[in-house]
Coordinates of C-alpha atoms and ligand atoms in Angstrom, one line a residue:
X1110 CA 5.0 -17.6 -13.1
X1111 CA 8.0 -17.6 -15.5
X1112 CA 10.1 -19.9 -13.4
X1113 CA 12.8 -21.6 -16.0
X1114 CA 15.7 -21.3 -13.5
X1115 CA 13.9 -21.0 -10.0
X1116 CA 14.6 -17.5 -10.3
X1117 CA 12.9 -14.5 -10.7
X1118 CA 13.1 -12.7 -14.5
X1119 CA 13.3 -9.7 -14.9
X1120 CA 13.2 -7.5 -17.8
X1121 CA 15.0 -4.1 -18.3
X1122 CA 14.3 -1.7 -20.9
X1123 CA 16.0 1.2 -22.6
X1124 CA 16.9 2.8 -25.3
X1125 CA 20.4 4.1 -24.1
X1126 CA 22.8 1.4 -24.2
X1127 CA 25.1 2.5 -21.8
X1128 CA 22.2 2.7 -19.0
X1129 CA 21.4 -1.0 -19.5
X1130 CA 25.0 -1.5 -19.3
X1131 CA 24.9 0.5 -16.1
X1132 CA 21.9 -1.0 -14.7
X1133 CA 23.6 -4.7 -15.9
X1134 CA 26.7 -3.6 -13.6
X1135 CA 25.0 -2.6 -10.9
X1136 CA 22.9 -5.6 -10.6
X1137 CA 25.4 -8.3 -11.1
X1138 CA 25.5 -9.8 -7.5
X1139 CA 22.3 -10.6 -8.2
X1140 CA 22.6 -13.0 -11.0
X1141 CA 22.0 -15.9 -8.6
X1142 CA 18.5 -14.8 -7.8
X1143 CA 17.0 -13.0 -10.7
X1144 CA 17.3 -13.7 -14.3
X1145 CA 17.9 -10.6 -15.9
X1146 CA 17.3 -9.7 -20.0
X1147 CA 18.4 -6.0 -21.5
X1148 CA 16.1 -4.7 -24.3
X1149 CA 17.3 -1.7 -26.2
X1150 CA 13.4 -0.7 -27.5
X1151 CA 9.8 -1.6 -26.1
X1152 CA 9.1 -3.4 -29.5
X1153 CA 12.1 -5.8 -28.1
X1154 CA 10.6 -5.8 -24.9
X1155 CA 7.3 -7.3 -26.7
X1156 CA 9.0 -9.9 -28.4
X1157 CA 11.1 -10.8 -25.3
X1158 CA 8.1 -11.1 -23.0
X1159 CA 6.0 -13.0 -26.1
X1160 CA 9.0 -15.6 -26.2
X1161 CA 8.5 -16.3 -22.2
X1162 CA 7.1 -13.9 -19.8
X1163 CA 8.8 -12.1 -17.2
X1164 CA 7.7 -11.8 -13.5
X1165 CA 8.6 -8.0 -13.4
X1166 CA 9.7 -5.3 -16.2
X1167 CA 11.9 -1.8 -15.7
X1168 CA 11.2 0.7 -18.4
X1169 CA 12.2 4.1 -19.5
X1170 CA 9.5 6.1 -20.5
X1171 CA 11.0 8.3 -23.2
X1172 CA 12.2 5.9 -26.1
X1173 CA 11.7 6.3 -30.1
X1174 CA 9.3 4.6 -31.8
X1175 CA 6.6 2.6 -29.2
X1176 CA 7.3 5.0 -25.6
X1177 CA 7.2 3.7 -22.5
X1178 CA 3.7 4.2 -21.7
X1179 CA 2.5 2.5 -24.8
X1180 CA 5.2 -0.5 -23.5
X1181 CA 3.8 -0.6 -20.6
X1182 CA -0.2 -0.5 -21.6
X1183 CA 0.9 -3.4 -23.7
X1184 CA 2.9 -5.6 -21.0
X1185 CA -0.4 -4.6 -18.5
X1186 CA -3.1 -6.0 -21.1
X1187 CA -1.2 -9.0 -22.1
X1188 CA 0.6 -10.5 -18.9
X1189 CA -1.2 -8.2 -16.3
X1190 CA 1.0 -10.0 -13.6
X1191 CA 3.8 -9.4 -14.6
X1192 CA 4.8 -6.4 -12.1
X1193 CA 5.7 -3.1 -13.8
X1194 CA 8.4 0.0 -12.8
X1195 CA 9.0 3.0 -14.5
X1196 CA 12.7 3.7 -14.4
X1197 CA 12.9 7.4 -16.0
X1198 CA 14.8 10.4 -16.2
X1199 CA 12.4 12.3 -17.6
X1200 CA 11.4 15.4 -16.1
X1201 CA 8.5 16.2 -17.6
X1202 CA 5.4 15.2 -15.3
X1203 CA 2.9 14.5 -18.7
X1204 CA 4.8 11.6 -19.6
X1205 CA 5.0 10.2 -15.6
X1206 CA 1.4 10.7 -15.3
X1207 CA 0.6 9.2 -18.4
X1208 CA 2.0 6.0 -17.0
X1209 CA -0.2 6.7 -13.8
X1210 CA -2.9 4.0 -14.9
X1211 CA -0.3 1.2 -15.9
X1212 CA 2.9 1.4 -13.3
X1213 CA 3.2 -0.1 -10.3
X1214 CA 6.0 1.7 -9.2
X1215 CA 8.0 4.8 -10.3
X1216 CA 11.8 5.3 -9.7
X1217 CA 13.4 8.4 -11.3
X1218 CA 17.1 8.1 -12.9
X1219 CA 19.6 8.7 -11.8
X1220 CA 18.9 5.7 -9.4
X1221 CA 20.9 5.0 -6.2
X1222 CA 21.2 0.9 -6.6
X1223 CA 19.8 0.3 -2.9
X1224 CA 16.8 1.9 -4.0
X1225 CA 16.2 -0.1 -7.3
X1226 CA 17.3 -2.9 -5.6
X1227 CA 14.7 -2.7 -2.6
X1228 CA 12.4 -1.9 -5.5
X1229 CA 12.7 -5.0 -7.3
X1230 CA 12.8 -7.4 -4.0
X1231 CA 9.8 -5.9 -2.8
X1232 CA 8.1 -6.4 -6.4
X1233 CA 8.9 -9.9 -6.5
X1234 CA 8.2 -10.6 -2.7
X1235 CA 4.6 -10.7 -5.1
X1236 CA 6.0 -13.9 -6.7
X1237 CA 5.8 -15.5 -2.9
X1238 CA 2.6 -14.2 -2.2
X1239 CA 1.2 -15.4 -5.4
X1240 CA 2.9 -18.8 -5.0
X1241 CA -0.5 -18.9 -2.8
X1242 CA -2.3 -21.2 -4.8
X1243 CA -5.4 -19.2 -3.2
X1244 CA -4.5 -15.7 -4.3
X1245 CA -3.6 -16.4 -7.7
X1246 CA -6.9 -18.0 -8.5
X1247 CA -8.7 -15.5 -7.3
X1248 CA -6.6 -12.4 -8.9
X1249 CA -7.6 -13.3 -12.4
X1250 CA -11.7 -12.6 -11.5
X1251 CA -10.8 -9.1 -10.0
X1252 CA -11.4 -6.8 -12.8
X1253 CA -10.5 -3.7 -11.3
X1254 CA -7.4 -3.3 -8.7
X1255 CA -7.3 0.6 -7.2
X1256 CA -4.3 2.3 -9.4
X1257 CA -1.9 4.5 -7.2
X1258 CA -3.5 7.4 -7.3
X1259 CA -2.2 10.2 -9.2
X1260 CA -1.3 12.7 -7.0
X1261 CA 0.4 10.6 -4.8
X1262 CA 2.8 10.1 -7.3
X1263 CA 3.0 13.7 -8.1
X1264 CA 3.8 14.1 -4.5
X1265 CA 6.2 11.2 -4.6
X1266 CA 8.2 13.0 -7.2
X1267 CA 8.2 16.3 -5.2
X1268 CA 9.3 14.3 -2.1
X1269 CA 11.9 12.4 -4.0
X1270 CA 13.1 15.7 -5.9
X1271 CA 17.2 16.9 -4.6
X1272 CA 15.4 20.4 -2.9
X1273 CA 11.7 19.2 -2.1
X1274 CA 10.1 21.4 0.3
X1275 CA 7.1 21.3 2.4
X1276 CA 5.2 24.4 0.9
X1277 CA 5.9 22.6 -2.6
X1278 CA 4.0 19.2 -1.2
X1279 CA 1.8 21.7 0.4
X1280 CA 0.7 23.3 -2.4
X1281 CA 0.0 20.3 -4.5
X1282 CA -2.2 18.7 -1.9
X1283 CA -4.0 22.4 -1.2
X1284 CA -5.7 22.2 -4.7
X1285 CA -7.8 18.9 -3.7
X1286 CA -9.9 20.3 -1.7
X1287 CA -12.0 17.4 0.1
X1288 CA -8.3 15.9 1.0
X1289 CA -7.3 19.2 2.3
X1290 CA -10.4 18.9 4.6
X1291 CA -9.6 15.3 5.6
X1292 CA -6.2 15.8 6.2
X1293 CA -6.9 19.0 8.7
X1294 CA -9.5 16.8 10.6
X1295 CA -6.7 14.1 11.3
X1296 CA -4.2 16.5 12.1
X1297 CA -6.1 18.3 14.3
X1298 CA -7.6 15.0 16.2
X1299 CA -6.3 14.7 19.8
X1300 CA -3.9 11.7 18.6
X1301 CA -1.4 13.8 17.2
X1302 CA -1.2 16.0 20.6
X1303 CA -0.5 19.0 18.6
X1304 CA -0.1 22.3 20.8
X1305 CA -2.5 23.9 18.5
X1306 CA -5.2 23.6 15.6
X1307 CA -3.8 24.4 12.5
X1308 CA -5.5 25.6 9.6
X1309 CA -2.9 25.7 6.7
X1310 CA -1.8 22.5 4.3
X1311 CA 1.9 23.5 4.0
X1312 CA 2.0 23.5 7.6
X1313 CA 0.6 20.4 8.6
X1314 CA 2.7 19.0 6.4
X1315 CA 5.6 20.6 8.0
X1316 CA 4.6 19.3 11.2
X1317 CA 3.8 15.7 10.3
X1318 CA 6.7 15.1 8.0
X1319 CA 6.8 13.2 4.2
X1320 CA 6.4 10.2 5.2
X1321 CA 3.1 10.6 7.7
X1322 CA 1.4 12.8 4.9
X1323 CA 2.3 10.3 1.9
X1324 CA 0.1 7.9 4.5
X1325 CA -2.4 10.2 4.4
X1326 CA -2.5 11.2 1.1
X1327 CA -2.4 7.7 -0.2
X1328 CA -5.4 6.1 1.8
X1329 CA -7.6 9.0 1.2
X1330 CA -7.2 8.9 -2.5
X1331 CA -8.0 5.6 -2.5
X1332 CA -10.9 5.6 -0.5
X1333 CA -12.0 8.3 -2.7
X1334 CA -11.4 6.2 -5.6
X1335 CA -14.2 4.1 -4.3
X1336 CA -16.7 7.2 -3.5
X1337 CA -18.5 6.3 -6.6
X1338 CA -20.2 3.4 -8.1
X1339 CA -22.2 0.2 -5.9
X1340 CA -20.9 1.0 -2.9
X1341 CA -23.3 1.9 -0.5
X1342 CA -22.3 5.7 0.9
X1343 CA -22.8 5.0 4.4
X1344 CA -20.9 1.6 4.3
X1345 CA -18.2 3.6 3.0
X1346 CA -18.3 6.4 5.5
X1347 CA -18.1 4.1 9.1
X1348 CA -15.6 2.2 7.3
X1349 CA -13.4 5.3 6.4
X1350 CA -14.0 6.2 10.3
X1351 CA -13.0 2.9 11.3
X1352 CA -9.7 3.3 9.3
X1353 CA -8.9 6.7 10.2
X1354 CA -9.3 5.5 14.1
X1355 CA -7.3 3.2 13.3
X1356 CA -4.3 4.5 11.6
X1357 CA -4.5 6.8 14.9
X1358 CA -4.9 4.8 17.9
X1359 CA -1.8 2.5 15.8
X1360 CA 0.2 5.6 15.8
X1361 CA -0.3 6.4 19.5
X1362 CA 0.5 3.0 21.0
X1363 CA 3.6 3.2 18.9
X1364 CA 4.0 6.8 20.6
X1365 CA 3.1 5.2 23.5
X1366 CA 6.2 2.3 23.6
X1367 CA 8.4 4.9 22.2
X1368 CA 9.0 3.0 18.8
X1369 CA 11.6 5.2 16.3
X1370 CA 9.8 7.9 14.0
X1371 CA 9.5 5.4 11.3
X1372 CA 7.7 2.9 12.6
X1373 CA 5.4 5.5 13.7
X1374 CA 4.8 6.3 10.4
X1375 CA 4.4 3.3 9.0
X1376 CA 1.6 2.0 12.2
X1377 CA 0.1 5.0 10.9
X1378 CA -0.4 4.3 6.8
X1379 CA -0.9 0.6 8.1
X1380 CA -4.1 1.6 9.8
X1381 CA -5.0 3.8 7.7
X1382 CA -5.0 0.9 4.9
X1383 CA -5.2 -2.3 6.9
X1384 CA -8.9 -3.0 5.6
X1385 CA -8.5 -2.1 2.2
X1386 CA -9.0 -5.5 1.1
X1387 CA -12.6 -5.2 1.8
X1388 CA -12.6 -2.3 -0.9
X1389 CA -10.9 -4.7 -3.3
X1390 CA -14.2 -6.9 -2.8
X1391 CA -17.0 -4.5 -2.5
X1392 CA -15.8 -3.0 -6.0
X1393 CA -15.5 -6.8 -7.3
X1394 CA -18.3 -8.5 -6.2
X1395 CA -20.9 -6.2 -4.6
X1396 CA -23.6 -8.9 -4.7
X1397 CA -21.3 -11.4 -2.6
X1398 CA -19.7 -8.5 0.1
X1399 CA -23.5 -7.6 1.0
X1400 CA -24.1 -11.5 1.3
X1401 CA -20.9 -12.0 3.3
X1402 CA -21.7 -8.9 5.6
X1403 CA -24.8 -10.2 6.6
X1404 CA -23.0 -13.5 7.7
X1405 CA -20.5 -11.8 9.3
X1406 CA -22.8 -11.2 12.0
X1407 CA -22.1 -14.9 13.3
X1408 CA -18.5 -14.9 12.9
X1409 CA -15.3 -12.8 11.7
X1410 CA -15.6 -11.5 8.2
X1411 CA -12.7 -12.6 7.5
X1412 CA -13.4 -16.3 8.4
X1413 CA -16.4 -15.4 5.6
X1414 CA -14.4 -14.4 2.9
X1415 CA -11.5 -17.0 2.9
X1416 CA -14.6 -19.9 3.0
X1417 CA -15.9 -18.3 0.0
X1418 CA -12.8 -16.7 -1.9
X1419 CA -9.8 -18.5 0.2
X1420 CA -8.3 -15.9 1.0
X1421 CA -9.7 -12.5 3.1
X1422 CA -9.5 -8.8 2.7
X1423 CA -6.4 -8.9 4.9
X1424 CA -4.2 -11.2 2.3
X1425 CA -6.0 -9.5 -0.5
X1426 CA -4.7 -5.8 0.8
X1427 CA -1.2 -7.0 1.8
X1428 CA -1.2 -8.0 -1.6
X1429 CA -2.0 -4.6 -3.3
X1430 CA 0.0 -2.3 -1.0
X1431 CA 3.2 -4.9 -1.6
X1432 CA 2.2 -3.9 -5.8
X1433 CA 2.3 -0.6 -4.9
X1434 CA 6.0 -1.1 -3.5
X1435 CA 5.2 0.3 -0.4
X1436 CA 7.4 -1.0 2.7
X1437 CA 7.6 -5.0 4.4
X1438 CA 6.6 -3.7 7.5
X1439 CA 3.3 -2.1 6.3
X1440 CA 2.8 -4.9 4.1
X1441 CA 2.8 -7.4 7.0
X1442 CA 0.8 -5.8 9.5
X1443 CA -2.4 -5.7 6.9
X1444 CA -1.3 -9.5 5.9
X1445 CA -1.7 -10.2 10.0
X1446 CA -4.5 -7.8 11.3
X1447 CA -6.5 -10.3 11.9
X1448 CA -3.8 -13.5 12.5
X1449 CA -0.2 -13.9 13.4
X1450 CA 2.1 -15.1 11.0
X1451 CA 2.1 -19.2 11.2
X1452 CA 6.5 -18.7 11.1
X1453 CA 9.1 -16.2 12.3
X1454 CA 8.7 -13.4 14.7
X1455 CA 6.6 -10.7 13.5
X1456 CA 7.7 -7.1 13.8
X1457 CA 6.1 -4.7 16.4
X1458 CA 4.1 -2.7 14.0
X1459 CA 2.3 -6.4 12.9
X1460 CA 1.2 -6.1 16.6
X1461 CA 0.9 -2.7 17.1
X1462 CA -1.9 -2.9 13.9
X1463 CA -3.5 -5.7 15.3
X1464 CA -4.7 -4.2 18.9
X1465 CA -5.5 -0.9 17.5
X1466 CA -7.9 -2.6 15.2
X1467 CA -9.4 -4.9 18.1
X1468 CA -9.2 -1.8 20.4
X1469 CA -11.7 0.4 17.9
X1470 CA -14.0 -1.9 17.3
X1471 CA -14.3 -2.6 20.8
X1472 CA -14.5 1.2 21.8
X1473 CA -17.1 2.0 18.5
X1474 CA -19.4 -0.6 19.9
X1475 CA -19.4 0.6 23.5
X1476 CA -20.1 3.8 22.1
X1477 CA -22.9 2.6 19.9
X1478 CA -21.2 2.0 16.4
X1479 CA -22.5 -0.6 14.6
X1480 CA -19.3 -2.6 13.7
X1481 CA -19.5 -5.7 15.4
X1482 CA -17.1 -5.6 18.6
X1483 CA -13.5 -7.1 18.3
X1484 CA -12.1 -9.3 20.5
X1485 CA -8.3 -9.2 21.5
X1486 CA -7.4 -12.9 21.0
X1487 CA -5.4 -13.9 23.7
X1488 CA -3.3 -16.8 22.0
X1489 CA -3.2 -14.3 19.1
X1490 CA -1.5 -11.6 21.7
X1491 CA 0.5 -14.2 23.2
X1492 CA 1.9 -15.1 19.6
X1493 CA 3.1 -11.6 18.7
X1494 CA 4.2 -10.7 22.1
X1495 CA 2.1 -8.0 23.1
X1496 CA 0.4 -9.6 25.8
X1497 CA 1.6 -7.9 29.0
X1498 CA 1.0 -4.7 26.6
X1499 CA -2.0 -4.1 25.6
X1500 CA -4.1 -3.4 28.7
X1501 CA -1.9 0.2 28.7
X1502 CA -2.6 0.3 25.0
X1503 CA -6.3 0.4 25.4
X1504 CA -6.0 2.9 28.2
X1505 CA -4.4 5.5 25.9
X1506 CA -6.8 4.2 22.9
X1507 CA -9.9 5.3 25.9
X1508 CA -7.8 8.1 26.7
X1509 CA -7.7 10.0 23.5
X1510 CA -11.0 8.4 21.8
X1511 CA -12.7 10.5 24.9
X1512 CA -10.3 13.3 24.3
X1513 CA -11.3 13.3 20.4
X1514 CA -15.0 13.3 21.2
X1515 CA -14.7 16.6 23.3
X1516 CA -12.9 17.9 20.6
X1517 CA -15.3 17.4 18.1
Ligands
FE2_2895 FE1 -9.9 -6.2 8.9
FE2_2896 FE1 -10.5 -3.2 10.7

């Protein structure tokens, strides 16, 4: 995109001067990969970005004259890829949510430098991924892109709050009533192995942690994000069972080879997600997904859609989660659901996504779904190292899918 130097620009803007200062510090090491420009009002901002346009902006909210929302409302309708983060202090929620629509990413002041940092690197890993010639000629024909929803950032704020609490996150998920339903299903499902079934919001979200419920939270808001519109219902429905499955039987396998907490978590909100891609095109192009469906039947889906778009729902989802600023790992393993990365060694959760996906769609169509069955590519396994793995994996996957159906 805005490549004068090779690097990365990025814009920063505020009206306190001693916070750019600050942020100006804090980010010097940096100087040989990202250019960086300091704007002490949004109407700057404008004419900065007008001059040459930057490949991600950082903006307070509360500012005289144009506010941050307005800023970024502008930066969104004029260079809509340019990636945008809300840097802000401010505690009141209206003004956050009011940038619900037109952030990518939120980061609340004051802000530990790791943590902007990561922020920005994992923004502008986008600039990689849209050096793919493919993407980036098919991003300017989607006219809609899901939006984080908003109550995951209200919950993200809670989380990221010095004293958050689990009733608090409780209580905020409690007053959405059909998530509160979907989230006791999962919780209660045989993957989780808990003792017993609970039946209260704040305490499944006690028992499963922040990180497991933002998962959660996150992939059910977006597939209700979708509920409406020319989607067909039941389309919707087997893939949201497909998902769920998913997100589990990734989650167990990673029980299973005793992987740390987090990368149980993050097997998990990579399942959960990995085919959200397919959203992204059933909202775009209806017309074409029921057309590529149908020829699906003959081969992968995803062979389909990179003929016809050149790239799949698996590139196409990577790519929104990585907007969203959610984590590399969880990023990669949608990217690779379907195929290893061509370089490097992938991490185990890549892997761990991949069979779980196979594995459902093999066990749904022994037990009658329609999905077409998967097959566990054998090269594929070989190539991310899972090979002497995954016949114990799909015993567990059996194990608990027969488990689950007893249950329900
Ligand atoms: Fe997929
Ligand atoms: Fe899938």
């Amino acid at each position: 995109m805005n490549d004068r130097t090779g690097r990365a620009a990025v814009l920063f803007v505020d009206d306190e001067p001693l916070v750019l200062q600050g942020l100006e510090r804090l980010l010097r090491s940096e100087r040989d990969r990202w250019e960086m420009r300091f704007a002490l009002s949004a109407e700057e901002g404008l004419r900065l970005m007008a001059e040459s346009p930057f490949d991600a902006v950082v903006s307070d909210l509360r500012m005289p004259g144009m506010d941050g929302a307005q800023f970024l409302a502008q930066v969104m309708e004029r260079w809509p890829q340019t990636v945008r983060i809300v840097l802000s202090g401010e505690m009141d929620r209206s003004l956050i949510f009011k940038t619900v629509q037109t952030a990518h990413q939120y980061l609340a002041k004051p802000c530990q430098p790791e943590a902007l940092r990561s922020a920005l690197e994992r923004a502008l890993a986008l600039r990689r991924m849209m050096g793919d010639r493919r993407l980036k000629s098919l991003l300017p024909q989607l006219s809609s892109l899901p939006s984080l929803p908003a109550l995951y950032f209200e919950i993200l704020s809670e989380i990221q709050a010095p004293n958050a609490s689990f009733k608090r996150v409780g209580e905020l998920i409690a007053r959405d009533v059909s998530l509160s339903a979907k989230m006791l299903q999962i919780v209660n499902s045989a993957f989780f192995g808990l003792p017993r079934r609970i039946a209260s919001i704040p305490e499944a979200v006690s028992l499963l942690g922040f990180d497991t419920v933002k998962g959660l939270v996150l992939s059910v808001k977006v597939f209700s994000q979708f509920e409406v519109g020319r989607i067909p219902a039941r389309w919707l429905e087997e893939l949201w069972r497909h998902s769920s499955r998913v997100g589990l039987f990734a989650r167990g396998i990673a029980a299973y080879e005793k992987l740390p907490r987090r990368s149980l978590d993050e097997a998990f909100t990579a399942g959960l997600l990995h085919d959200v891609g397919k959203l992204i095109f059933a909202q775009n192009f209806p017309d074409a997904t029921v057309e590529m469906v149908t020829e699906a039947r003959e081969r992968p889906l995803w062979e389909v859609e990179t003929g016809r778009f050149g790239v799949s729902h698996a590139e196409l989802g990577a790519y929104l989660l990585s907007l969203w600023g959610i984590g590399e790992e969880v990023v990669a393993a949608l990217a690779h659901h379907h195929r290893p990365p061509e370089t490097g060694t992938p991490g185990r959760v890549v892997g761990v996504v991949y069979a779980a996906n196979a594995l459902e769609h093999r066990l749904a169509a022994e037990e009658g779904g329609s999905l077409p069955a998967g097959s566990l590519g054998i090269e594929i396994c070989r190539q991310l190292n899972i090979a002497g793995r995954v016949s114990g994996w799909e015993e567990i996957c059996r194990k608990l899918s027969a488990e689950e159906r007893l249950h329900a």
